[in-house]
Structures are given as C-alpha cells and as structure tokens.
Tab-separated table of C-alpha atoms and ligand atoms in Angstrom:
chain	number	residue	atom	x	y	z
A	658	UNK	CA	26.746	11.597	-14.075
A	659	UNK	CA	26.786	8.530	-16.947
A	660	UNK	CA	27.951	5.149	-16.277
A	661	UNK	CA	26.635	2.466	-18.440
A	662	UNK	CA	24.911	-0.652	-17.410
A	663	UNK	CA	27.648	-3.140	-16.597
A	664	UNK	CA	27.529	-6.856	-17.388
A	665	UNK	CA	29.896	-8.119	-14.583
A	666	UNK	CA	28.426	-8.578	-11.235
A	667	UNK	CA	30.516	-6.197	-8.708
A	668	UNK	CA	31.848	-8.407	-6.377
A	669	UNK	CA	33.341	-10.706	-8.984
A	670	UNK	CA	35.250	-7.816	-10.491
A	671	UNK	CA	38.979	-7.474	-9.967
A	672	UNK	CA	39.866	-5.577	-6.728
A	673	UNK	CA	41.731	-3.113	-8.422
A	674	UNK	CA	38.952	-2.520	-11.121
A	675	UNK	CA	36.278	-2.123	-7.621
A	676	UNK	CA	38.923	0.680	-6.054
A	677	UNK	CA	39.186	2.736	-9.365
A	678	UNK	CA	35.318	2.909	-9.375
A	679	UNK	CA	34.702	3.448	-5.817
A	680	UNK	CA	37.232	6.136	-6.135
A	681	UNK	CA	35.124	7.710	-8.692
A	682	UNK	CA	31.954	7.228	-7.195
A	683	UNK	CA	33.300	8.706	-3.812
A	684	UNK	CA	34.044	11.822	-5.765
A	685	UNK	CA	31.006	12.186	-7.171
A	686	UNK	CA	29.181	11.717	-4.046
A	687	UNK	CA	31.563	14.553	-2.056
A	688	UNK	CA	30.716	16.590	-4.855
A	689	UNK	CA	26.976	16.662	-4.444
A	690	UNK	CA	27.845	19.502	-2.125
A	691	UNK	CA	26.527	18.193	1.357
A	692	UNK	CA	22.884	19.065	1.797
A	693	UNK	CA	21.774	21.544	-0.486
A	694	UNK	CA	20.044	20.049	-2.398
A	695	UNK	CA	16.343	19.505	-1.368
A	696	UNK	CA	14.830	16.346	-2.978
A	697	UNK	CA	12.345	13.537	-1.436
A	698	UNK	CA	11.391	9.756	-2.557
A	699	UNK	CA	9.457	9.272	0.310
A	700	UNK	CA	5.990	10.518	-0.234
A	701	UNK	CA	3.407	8.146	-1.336
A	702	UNK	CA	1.027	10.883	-2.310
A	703	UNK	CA	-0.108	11.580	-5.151
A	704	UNK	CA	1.626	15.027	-7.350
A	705	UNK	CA	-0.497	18.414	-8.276
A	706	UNK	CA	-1.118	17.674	-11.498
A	707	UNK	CA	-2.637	14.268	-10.366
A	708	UNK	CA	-4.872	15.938	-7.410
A	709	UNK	CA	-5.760	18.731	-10.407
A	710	UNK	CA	-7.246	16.042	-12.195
A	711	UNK	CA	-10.371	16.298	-9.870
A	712	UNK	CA	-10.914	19.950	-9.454
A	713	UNK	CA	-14.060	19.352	-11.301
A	714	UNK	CA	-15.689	18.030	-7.844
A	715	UNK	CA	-15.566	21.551	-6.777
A	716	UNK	CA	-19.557	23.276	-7.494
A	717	UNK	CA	-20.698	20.124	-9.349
A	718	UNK	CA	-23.668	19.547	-7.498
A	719	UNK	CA	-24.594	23.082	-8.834
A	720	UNK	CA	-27.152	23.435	-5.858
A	721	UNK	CA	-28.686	19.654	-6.918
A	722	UNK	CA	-28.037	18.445	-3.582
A	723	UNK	CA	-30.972	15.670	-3.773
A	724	UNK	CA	-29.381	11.462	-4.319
A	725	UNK	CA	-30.891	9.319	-6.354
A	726	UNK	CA	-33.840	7.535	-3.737
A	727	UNK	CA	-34.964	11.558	-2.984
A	728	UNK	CA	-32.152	12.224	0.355
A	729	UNK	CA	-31.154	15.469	0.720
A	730	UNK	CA	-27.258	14.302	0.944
A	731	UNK	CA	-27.222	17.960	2.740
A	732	UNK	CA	-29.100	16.044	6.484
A	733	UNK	CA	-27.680	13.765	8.877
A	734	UNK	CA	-28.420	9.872	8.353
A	735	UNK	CA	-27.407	6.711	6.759
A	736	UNK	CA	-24.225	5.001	8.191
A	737	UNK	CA	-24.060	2.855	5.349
A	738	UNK	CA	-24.137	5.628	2.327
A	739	UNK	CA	-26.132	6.803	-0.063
A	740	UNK	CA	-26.967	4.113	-2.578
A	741	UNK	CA	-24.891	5.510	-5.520
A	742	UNK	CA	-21.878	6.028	-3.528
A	743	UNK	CA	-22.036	2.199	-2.410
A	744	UNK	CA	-22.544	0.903	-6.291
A	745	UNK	CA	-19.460	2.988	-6.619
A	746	UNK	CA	-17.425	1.318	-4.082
A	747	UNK	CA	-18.860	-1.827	-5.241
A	748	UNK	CA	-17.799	-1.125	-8.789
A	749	UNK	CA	-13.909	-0.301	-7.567
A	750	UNK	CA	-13.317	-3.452	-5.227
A	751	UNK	CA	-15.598	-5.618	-7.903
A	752	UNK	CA	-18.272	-6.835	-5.042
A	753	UNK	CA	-22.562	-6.559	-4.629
A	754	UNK	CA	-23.745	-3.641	-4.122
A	755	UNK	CA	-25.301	-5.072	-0.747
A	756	UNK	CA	-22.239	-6.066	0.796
A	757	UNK	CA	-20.576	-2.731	-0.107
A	758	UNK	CA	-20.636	0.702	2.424
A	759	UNK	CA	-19.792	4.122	1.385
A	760	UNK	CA	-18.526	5.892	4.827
A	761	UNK	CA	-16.385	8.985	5.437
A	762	UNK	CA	-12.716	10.298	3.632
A	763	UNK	CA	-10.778	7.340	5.019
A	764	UNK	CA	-10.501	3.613	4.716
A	765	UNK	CA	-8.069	3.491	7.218
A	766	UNK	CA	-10.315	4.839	9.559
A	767	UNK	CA	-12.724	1.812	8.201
A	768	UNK	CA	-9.858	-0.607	9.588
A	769	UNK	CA	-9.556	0.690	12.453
A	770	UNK	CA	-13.131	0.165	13.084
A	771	UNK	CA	-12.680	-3.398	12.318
A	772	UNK	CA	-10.046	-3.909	14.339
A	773	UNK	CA	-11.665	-2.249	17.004
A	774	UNK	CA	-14.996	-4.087	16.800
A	775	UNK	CA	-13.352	-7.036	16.637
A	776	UNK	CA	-11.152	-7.121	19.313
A	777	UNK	CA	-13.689	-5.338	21.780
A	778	UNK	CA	-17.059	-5.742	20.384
A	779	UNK	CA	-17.561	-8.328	18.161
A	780	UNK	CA	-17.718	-8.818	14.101
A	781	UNK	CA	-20.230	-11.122	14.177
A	782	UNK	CA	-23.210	-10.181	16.596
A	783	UNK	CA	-22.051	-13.348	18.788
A	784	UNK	CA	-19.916	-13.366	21.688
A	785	UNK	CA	-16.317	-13.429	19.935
A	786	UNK	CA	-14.055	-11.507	20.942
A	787	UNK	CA	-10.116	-11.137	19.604
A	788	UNK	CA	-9.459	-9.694	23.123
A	789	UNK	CA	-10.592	-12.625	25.123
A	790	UNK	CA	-6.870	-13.867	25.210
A	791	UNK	CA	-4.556	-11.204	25.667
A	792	UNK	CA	-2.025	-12.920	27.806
A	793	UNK	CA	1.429	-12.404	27.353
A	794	UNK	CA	1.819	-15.640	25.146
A	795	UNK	CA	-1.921	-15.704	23.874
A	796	UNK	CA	-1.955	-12.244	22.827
A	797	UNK	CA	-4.142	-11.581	19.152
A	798	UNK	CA	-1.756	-11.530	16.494
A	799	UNK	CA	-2.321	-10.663	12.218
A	800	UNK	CA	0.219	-11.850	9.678
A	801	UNK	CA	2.118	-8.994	8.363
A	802	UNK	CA	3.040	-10.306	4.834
A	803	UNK	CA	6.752	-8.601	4.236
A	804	UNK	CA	7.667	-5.229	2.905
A	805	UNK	CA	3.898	-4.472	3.656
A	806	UNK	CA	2.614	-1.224	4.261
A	807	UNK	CA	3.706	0.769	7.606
A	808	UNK	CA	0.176	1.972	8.152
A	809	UNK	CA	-1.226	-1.401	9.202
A	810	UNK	CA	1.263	-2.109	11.481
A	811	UNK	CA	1.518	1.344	13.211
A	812	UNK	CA	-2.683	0.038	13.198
A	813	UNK	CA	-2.008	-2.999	14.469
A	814	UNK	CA	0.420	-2.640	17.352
A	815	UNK	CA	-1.822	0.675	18.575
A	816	UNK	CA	-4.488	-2.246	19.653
A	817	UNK	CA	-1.958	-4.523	21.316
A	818	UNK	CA	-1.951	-6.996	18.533
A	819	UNK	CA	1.337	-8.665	17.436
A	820	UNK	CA	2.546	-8.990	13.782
A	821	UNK	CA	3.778	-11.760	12.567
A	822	UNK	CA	5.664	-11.221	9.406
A	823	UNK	CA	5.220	-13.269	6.303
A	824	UNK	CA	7.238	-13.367	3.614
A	825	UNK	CA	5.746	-11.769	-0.283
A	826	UNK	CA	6.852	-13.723	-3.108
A	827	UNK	CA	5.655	-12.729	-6.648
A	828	UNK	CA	2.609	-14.037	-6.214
A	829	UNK	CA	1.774	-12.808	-2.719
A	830	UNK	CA	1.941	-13.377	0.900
A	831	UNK	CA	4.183	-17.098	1.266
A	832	UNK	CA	1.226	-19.471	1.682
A	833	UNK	CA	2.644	-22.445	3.095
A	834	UNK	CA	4.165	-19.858	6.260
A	835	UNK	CA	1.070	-18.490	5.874
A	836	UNK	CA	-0.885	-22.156	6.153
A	837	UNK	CA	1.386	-23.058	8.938
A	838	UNK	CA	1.017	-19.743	11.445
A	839	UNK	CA	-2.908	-19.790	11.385
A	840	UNK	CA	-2.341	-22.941	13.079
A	841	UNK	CA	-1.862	-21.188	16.294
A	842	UNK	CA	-5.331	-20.005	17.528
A	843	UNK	CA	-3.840	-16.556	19.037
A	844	UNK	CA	-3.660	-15.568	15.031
A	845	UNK	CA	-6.742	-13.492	14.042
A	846	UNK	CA	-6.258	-12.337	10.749
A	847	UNK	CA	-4.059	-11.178	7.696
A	848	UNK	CA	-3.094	-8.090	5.820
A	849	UNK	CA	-3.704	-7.855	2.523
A	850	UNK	CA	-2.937	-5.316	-0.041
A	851	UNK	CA	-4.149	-7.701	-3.109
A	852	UNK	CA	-3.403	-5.598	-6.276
A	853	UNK	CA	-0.420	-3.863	-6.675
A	854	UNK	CA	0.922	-4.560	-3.340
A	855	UNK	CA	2.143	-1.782	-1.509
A	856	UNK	CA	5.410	-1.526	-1.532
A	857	UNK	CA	6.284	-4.561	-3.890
A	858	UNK	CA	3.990	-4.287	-6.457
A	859	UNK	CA	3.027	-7.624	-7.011
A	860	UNK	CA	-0.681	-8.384	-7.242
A	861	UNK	CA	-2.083	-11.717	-5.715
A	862	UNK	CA	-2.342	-14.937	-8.335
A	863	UNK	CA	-5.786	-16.400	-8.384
A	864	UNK	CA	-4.290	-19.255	-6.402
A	865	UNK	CA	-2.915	-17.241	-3.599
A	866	UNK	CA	-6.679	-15.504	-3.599
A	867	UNK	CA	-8.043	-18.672	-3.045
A	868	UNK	CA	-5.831	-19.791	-0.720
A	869	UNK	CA	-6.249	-16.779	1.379
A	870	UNK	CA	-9.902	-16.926	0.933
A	871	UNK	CA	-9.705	-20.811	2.347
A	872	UNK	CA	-7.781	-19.280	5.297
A	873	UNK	CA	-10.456	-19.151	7.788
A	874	UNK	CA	-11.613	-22.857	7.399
A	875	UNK	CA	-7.979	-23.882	8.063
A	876	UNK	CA	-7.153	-21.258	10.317
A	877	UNK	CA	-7.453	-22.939	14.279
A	878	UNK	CA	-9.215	-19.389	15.424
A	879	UNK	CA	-12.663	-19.475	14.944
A	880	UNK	CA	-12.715	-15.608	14.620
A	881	UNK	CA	-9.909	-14.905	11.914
A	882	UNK	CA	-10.197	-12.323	9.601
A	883	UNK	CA	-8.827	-11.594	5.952
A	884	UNK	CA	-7.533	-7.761	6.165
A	885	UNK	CA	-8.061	-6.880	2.495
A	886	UNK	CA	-6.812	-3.261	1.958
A	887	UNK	CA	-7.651	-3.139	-1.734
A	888	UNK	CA	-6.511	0.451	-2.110
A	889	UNK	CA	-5.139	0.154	-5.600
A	890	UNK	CA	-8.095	-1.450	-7.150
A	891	UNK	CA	-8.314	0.737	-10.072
A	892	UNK	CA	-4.235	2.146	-10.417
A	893	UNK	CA	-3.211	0.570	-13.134
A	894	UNK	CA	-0.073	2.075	-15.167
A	895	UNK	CA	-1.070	0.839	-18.485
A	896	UNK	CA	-4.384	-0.292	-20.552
A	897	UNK	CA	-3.540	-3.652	-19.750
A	898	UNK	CA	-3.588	-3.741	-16.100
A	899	UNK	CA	-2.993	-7.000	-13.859
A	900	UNK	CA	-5.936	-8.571	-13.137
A	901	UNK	CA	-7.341	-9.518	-9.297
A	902	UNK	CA	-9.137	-12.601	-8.842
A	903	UNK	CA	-12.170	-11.607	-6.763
A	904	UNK	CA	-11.796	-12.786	-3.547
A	905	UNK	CA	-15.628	-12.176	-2.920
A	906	UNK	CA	-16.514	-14.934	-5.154
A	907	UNK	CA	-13.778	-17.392	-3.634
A	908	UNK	CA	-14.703	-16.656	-0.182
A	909	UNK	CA	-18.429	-17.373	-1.098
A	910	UNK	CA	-17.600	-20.562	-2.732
A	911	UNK	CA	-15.401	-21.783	0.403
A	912	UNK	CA	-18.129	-20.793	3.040
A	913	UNK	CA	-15.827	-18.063	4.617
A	914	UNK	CA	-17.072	-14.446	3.358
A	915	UNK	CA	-17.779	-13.914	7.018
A	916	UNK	CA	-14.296	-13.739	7.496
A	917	UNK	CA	-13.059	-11.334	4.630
A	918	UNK	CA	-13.525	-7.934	5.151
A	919	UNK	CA	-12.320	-5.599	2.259
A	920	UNK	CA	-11.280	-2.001	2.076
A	921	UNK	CA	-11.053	0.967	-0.865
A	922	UNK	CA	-11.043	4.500	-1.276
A	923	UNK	CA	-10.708	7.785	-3.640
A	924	UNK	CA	-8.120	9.030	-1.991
A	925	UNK	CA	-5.650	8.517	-4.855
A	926	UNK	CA	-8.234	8.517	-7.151
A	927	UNK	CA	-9.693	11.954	-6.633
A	928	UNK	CA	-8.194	14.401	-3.617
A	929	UNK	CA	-6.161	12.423	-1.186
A	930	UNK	CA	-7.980	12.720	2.026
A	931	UNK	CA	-11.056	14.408	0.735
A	932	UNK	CA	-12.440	11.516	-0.682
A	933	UNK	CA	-14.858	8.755	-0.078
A	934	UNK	CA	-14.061	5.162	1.426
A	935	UNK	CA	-15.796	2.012	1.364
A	936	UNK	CA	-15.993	-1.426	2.991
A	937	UNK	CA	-17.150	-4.573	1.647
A	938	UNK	CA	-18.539	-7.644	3.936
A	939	UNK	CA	-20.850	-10.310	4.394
A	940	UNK	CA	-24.254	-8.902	5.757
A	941	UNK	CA	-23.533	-10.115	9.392
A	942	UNK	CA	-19.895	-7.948	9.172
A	943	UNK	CA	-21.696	-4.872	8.039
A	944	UNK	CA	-24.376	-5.131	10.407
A	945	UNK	CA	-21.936	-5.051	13.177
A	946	UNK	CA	-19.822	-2.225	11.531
A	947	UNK	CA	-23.013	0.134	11.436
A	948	UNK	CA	-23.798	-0.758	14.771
A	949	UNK	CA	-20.741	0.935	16.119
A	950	UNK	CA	-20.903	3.609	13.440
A	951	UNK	CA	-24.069	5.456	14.433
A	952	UNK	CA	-22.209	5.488	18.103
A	953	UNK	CA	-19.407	7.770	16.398
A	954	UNK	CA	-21.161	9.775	13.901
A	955	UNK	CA	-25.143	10.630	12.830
A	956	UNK	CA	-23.995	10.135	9.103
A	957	UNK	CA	-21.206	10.382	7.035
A	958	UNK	CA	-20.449	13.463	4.224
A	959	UNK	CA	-22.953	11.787	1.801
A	960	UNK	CA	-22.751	15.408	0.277
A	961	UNK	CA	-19.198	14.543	-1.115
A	962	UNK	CA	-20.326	10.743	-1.958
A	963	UNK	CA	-22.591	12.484	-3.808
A	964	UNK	CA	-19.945	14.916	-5.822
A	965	UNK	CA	-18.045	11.713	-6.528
A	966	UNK	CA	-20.409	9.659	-7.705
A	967	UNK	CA	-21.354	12.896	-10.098
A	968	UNK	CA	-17.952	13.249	-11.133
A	969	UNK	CA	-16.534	9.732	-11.560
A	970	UNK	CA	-19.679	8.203	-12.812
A	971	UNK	CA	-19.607	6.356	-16.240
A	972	UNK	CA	-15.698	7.856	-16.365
A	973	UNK	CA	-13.481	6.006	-13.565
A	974	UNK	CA	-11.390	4.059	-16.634
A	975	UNK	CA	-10.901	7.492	-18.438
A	976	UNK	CA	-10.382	9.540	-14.931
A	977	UNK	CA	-7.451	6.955	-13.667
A	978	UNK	CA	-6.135	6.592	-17.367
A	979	UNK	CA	-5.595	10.077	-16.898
A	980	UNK	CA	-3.502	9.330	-13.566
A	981	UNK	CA	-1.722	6.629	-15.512
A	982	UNK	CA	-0.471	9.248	-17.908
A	983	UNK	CA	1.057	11.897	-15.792
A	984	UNK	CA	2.811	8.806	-13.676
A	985	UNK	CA	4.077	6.268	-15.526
A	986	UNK	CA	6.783	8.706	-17.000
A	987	UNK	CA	7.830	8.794	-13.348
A	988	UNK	CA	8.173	4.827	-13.073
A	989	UNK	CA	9.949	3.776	-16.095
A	990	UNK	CA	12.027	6.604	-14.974
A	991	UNK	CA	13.368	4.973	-11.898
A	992	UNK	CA	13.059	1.565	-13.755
A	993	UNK	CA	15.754	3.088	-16.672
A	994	UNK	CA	18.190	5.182	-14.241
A	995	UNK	CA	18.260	1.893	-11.588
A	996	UNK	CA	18.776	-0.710	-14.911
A	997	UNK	CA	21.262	1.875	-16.342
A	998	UNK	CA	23.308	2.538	-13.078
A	999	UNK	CA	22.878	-0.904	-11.647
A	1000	UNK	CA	21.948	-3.798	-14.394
A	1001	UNK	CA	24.329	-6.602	-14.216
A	1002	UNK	CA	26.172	-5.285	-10.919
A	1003	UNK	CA	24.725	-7.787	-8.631
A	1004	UNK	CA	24.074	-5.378	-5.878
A	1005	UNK	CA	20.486	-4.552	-6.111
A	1006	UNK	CA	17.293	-5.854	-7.442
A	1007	UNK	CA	14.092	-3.331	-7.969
A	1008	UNK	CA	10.186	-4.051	-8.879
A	1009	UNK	CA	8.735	-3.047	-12.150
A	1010	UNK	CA	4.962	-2.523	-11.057
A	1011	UNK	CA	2.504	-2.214	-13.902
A	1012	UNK	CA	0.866	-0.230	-11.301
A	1013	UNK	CA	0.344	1.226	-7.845
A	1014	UNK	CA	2.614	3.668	-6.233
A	1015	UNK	CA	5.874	2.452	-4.809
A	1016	UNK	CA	8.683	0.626	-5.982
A	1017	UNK	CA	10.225	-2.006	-3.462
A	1018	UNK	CA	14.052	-2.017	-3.858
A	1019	UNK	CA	16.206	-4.399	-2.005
A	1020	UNK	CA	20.300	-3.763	-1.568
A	1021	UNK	CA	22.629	-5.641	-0.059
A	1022	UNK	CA	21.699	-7.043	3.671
A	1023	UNK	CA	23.391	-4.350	6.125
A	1024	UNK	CA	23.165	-1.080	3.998
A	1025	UNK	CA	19.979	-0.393	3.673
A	1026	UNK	CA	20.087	2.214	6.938
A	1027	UNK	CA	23.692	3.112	5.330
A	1028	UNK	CA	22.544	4.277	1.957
A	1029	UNK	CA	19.729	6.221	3.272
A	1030	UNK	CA	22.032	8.535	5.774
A	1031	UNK	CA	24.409	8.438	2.830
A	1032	UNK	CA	21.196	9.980	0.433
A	1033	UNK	CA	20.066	12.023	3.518
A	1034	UNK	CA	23.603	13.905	3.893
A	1035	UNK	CA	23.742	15.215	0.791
A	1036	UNK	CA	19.578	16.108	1.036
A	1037	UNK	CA	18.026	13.206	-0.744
A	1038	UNK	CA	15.012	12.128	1.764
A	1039	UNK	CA	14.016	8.838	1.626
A	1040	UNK	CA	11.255	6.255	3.215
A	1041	UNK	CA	13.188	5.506	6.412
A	1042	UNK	CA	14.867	2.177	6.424
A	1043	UNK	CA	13.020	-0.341	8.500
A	1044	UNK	CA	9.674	1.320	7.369
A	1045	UNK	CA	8.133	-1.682	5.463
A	1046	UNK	CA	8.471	-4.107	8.657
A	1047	UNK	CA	6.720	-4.215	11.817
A	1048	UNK	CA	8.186	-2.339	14.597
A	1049	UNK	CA	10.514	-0.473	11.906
A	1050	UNK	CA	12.724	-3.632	12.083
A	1051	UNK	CA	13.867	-4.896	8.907
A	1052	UNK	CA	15.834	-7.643	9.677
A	1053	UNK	CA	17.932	-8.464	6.591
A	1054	UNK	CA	18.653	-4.020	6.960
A	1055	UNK	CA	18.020	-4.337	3.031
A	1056	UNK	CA	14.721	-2.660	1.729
A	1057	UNK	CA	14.358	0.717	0.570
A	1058	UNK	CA	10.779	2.131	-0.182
A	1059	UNK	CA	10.366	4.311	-3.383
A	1060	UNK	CA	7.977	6.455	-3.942
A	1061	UNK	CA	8.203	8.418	-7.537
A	1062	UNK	CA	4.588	9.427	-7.903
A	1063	UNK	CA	4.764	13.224	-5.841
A	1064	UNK	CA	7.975	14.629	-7.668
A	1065	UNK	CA	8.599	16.086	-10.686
A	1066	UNK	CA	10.685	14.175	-13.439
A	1067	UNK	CA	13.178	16.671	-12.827
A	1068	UNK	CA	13.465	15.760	-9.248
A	1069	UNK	CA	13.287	12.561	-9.451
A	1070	UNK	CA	15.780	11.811	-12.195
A	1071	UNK	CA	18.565	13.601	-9.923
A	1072	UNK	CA	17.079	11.785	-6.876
A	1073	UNK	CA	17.926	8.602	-8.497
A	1074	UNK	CA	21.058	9.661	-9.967
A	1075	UNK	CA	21.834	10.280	-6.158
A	1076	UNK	CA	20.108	7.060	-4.703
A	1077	UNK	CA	22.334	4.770	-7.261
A	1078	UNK	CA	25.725	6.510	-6.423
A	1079	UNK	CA	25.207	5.872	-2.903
A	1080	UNK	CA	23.937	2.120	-3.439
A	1081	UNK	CA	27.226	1.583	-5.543
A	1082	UNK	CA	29.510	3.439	-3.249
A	1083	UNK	CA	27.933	1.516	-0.116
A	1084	UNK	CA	27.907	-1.868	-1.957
A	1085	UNK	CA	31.303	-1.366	-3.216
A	1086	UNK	CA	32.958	-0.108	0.305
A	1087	UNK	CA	31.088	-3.138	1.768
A	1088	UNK	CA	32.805	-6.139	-1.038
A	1089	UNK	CA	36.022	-4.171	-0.133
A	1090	UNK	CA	36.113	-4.253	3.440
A	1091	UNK	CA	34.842	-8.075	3.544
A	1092	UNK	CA	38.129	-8.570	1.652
B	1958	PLP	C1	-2.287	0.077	1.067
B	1958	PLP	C2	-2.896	1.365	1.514
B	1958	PLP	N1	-4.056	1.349	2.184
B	1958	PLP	C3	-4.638	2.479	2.624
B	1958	PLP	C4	-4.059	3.707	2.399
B	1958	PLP	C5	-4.723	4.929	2.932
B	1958	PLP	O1	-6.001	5.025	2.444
B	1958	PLP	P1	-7.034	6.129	2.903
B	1958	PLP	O2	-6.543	7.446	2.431
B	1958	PLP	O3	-8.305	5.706	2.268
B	1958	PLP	O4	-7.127	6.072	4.412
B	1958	PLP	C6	-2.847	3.772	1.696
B	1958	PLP	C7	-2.195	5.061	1.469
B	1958	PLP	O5	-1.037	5.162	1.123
B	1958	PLP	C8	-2.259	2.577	1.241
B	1958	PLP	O6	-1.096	2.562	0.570
C-alpha cells in the first residue's frame, strides 16, 4: 500500500479527483480480507523486550535482605517506605526526600487513597471534608483537562465526583477555563498528567505550572487539590527530553503545597504492576495519608523497594535510555506512515511526543467511532472512541488514542497502514456525502 504525502488538502480537491481515490481506497480496505488479521493499538503497556529490561530485579538481593538504617525489608512496618525507596521516588518526581512516600506496586491505588481521604476523611487533619456537599447541584467535582487519561475518570466518577472537562492546549490544561471553573466552590481539584501528558503528549510550560500551582489561592474551595499524576517523569524518547518545571518549588513559593499532591511509579520503568509507587506532599498531606494506610495494610513490599532501589540505583538515566531505544523506532514510525499517508490532506492532525506513551490523533468531528469499527472489521483493535473523555463521551466524536509502545514494528507498521486507509476512506465518504 504506497500513496505519497499529498500537498492539496482533501476537501478542496476536485470531486472527481476525491471519487477516483475513494474508489481506490475502498478497494484496498475490502481487500484487507475482513478480520483476519489480528493487530492492536490500544495497549498502553509497555512490550517484552521493554519489561526484559528489568529481569535483573529477579535474586538481586542475593539473600541481603537488610535496608540501609538496619530493617529487615523481609518484616511488617513502615507505611511510609524504607528510606532508599523514598530518595528514589523523590529523585523521579524531583521533590525532598521528606515529602516523598514509597508505598505498594500502584500509584493509582495512591489516588485513590487521596480521593478517598479526602472526600471522607480529611487531607488535612482538620474537619474538611469534599463530601460535606454532595447535593445534586453541590456535588464535588475535579477538572478533567481534555483527552486526559481514562483511569482518572473511571477514579473519579467511582466516588461520586463530577468531571468537568478542560480543554489541553500545547502548553497544558486551558488556564483561563481553568481560572474561571475553580470559581465555583463545589470544584475540589484538578488532574494533572504534567510531563508528557497522557494521551497528548504535551508537557506543562513553566507558566501553566505556576498557574496551576496558584490554583488553590484562587480557587473559591478552601479544600482544592492539584491531582498531579506525574507518571512519565523519567520517559523521555531522546537525550534531550522536555523539561518539567517543578511544581514543588512553585507551590512552596505561592503558600499552597498543602494543596498539591503528586504521584509516580516504576511501573513502566521496571515490570508494569510489580513495581514500586510513590507520593509526594506537604507533611500535613502525608501525615493524613499514613494515617489511613496502617488501617489497610501493616507495611508495604519494602522487600521489592528494596530490589529497585538495588537495581535502578546510580543507573535510572542509562535504564530508561535503554527504554528510549527499543521505543522510539515505534513512534517515528507512526509519525512517518501518518505524515506519509496523510500530510497535506487536511483530514487529520497527530502529536509528535518527545516522550511518553501515546499519541493523541484527532480526525474529522463525527468519525472518530466510524474509523474505529471500520479498523475493528477488518481486526485492527483500537483505544475505543470516547475513551479520553469523561463518561466515554467525546463530544466533537474526533479523538483516537494510539498506543505504539506494546507491538512489534511489524505490527504496527501494517496497523497504521490500516488506521490511515480507513481515516481517508471515512474522511473522504464524509466531504462526499456533505456535497
Ligand atoms: C497517567 C498515568 N497514571 C498512572 C498510570 C498507572 O500507574 P500505576 O501502574 O502506577 O498504577 C498510568 C498507566 O497507564 C498512566 O498513564
């Protein structure tokens, strides 16, 4: 399948020259032979080789089960990790060791516990409580900054908080719709996924980190709460990576690091799901967090902290440039086949992240749920359409999640050769039938 980037924007194209194509694209597609082919853009996981990368945790601690201050990592205790484990959280998300804990395989676990404590039991050791109002029209709400990851609002609406979406520019979350919602007291908080945004890409500019950081002294709630899920801290594609303001600093210099609670993990760093995760707060926060903690466990795995810290220690920058390596084929992959098969046709637009794991692609409003049955009948799975919104509802029907990090090159070259043909077809059926 070749077809070379094009330089006049479909729908300015003569008719004629738009039904020769879609002809030809149409044939292509009925040729893909209907569903037997078995391929997948959906998973945001990392591949094998990637999870490989880490088989060295396995027997490291060679029977040296003793951390650093003399705990036996191998006994129950210590909510808030052992001490190396939290300097390397702390190193990851860029924070004091002393606001930093080292907990269990999961920061979205971690969130939950935030969310939980702060609707129910309070952040702050004081009496406030997100669920005091949870009238109909008072209900807690978080802004849900737009395509944002499905996790936190699957999170979110489980509590019975609304989402209120927010569009993402380049820089991050819209601040002046921001601005303007936390003037409503029934909004709490905001999601953040600062570097590398998943699913657009974008990392935050240091003005939008200030801004955000400034939040709570604007915001009219006196209990709102910065979200900030920095999962891809450390996932840079290249040498030169973007760089994250640290919102630590800002929300220290603008009297609000009460109200900024931030999130990591190892999950794509060493084995997704059998890693460590950490949280970083103000003293107060993390006070509250262990408090409710030591109701749900005696300790978390501080055996595996320990493995990580062994294996990762003085070698994160080499460990994730290894990552970088096996992945970044698979990006400027789907950057070339989308700028080859669609460049200059005016009927998509795509992100180039310089890191991360997704690539947000928009399409034309209305075929976004149309080119993903089209992919899915001839056995191309992809994120389901909808996915990057809250409640599944993407109202424009126009962004498509990509995930190229799990498949092969193989795979995902004929993926895309498959995801392009139906954008085109779709896009081209839909300039013909609007005449
Ligand atoms: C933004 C973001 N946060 C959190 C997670 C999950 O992290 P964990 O495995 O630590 O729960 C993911 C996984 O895809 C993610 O994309």
């Amino acid at each position: 399948m070749t077809t070379t980037a094009q330089s006049t924007p479909l729908a300015e194209q003569p008719e004629q020259a738009i039904r020769e194509q879609l002809s030809q694209w149409q044939g292509q597609y009925n040729g893909l032979g209907g569903g037997n082919l078995k391929l997948d853009l959906s998973r945001g996981k990392p591949g094998i080789e990637q999870v490989s990368l880490s088989d060295g945790l396995d027997g490291i601690l060679q029977g040296n089960y003793i951390s650093a201050d003399g705990t036996d990592t191998r006994n129950y205790g210590g909510t808030r990790g052992i001490q190396e484990a939290r300097e390397l959280g702390a190193q990851i998300m860029g924070v004091p060791v002393e606001n930093t804990i080292a907990t269990g395989n999961s920061s979205l676990s971690i969130m939950h516990l935030v969310l939980r404590t702060a609707m129910d039991l309070g952040l702050w050791g004081d009496e406030r409580r997100w669920s005091a109002n949870t009238s109909e029209t008072s209900r807690p709400k978080l802004l849900a900054p737009v395509p944002g990851y499905d996790r936190h609002f699957v999170l979110t609406k489980h509590f019975g908080i609304d989402l209120i979406p927010i569009p993402m520019t380049e820089d991050g979350p819209d601040m002046t719709a921001a601005t303007a919602a936390v003037a409503d007291p029934s909004v709490k908080g905001i999601w953040c996924v600062p570097k590398y945004s998943n699913p657009t890409g974008c990392t935050y500019s240091d003005k939008v980190v200030e801004q955000i950081a400034g939040l709570a002294n604007t915001a009219a709630a006196n209990d709102f709460v910065v979200l900030w899920d920095n999962a891809y801290a450390v996932h840079d594609l290249y040498e030169a990576g973007d760089s994250l303001a640290s919102v630590f600093n800002a929300a220290t210099a603008a009297g609000t690091l009460d109200h900024v609670v931030q999130f990591a993990s190892t999950s794509k760093i060493t084995h997704a799901g059998a890693g460590v995760a950490f949280a970083s707060a103000s003293t107060a926060v993390l006070d509250a967090l262990d408090k409710h903690y030591s109701v749900f466990t005696v300790g978390h795995d501080k055996v595996n902290q320990l493995r990580h810290v062994k294996f990762l220690q003085g070698r994160l920058a080499e460990h994730m440039a290894a990552h970088a390596a096996i992945i970044r084929p698979k990006f400027e992959l789907v950057e070339d086949i989308f700028s080859r098969e669609l460049g200059g046709l005016g009927i998509a637009s795509w992100t180039k992240p310089k890191g991360g794991y997704f690539v947000s692609l928009d399409v034309p409003p209305g075929l976004a749920r149309k080119i993903i049955a089209m992919a899915k009948a001839v056995g191309l799975t992809l994120t389901p359409a909808g996915a990057t919104f809250p409640n599944g509802d993407d109202p424009q029907d126009r962004n498509i999640r990509i995930a190229p990090t799990f498949g092969s090159l193989e795979e995902i070259h004929a993926a895309m050769d498959i995801l392009t043909l139906c954008i085109k077809t779709a896009s081209a059926e839909q300039i013909l039938d609007r005449g």
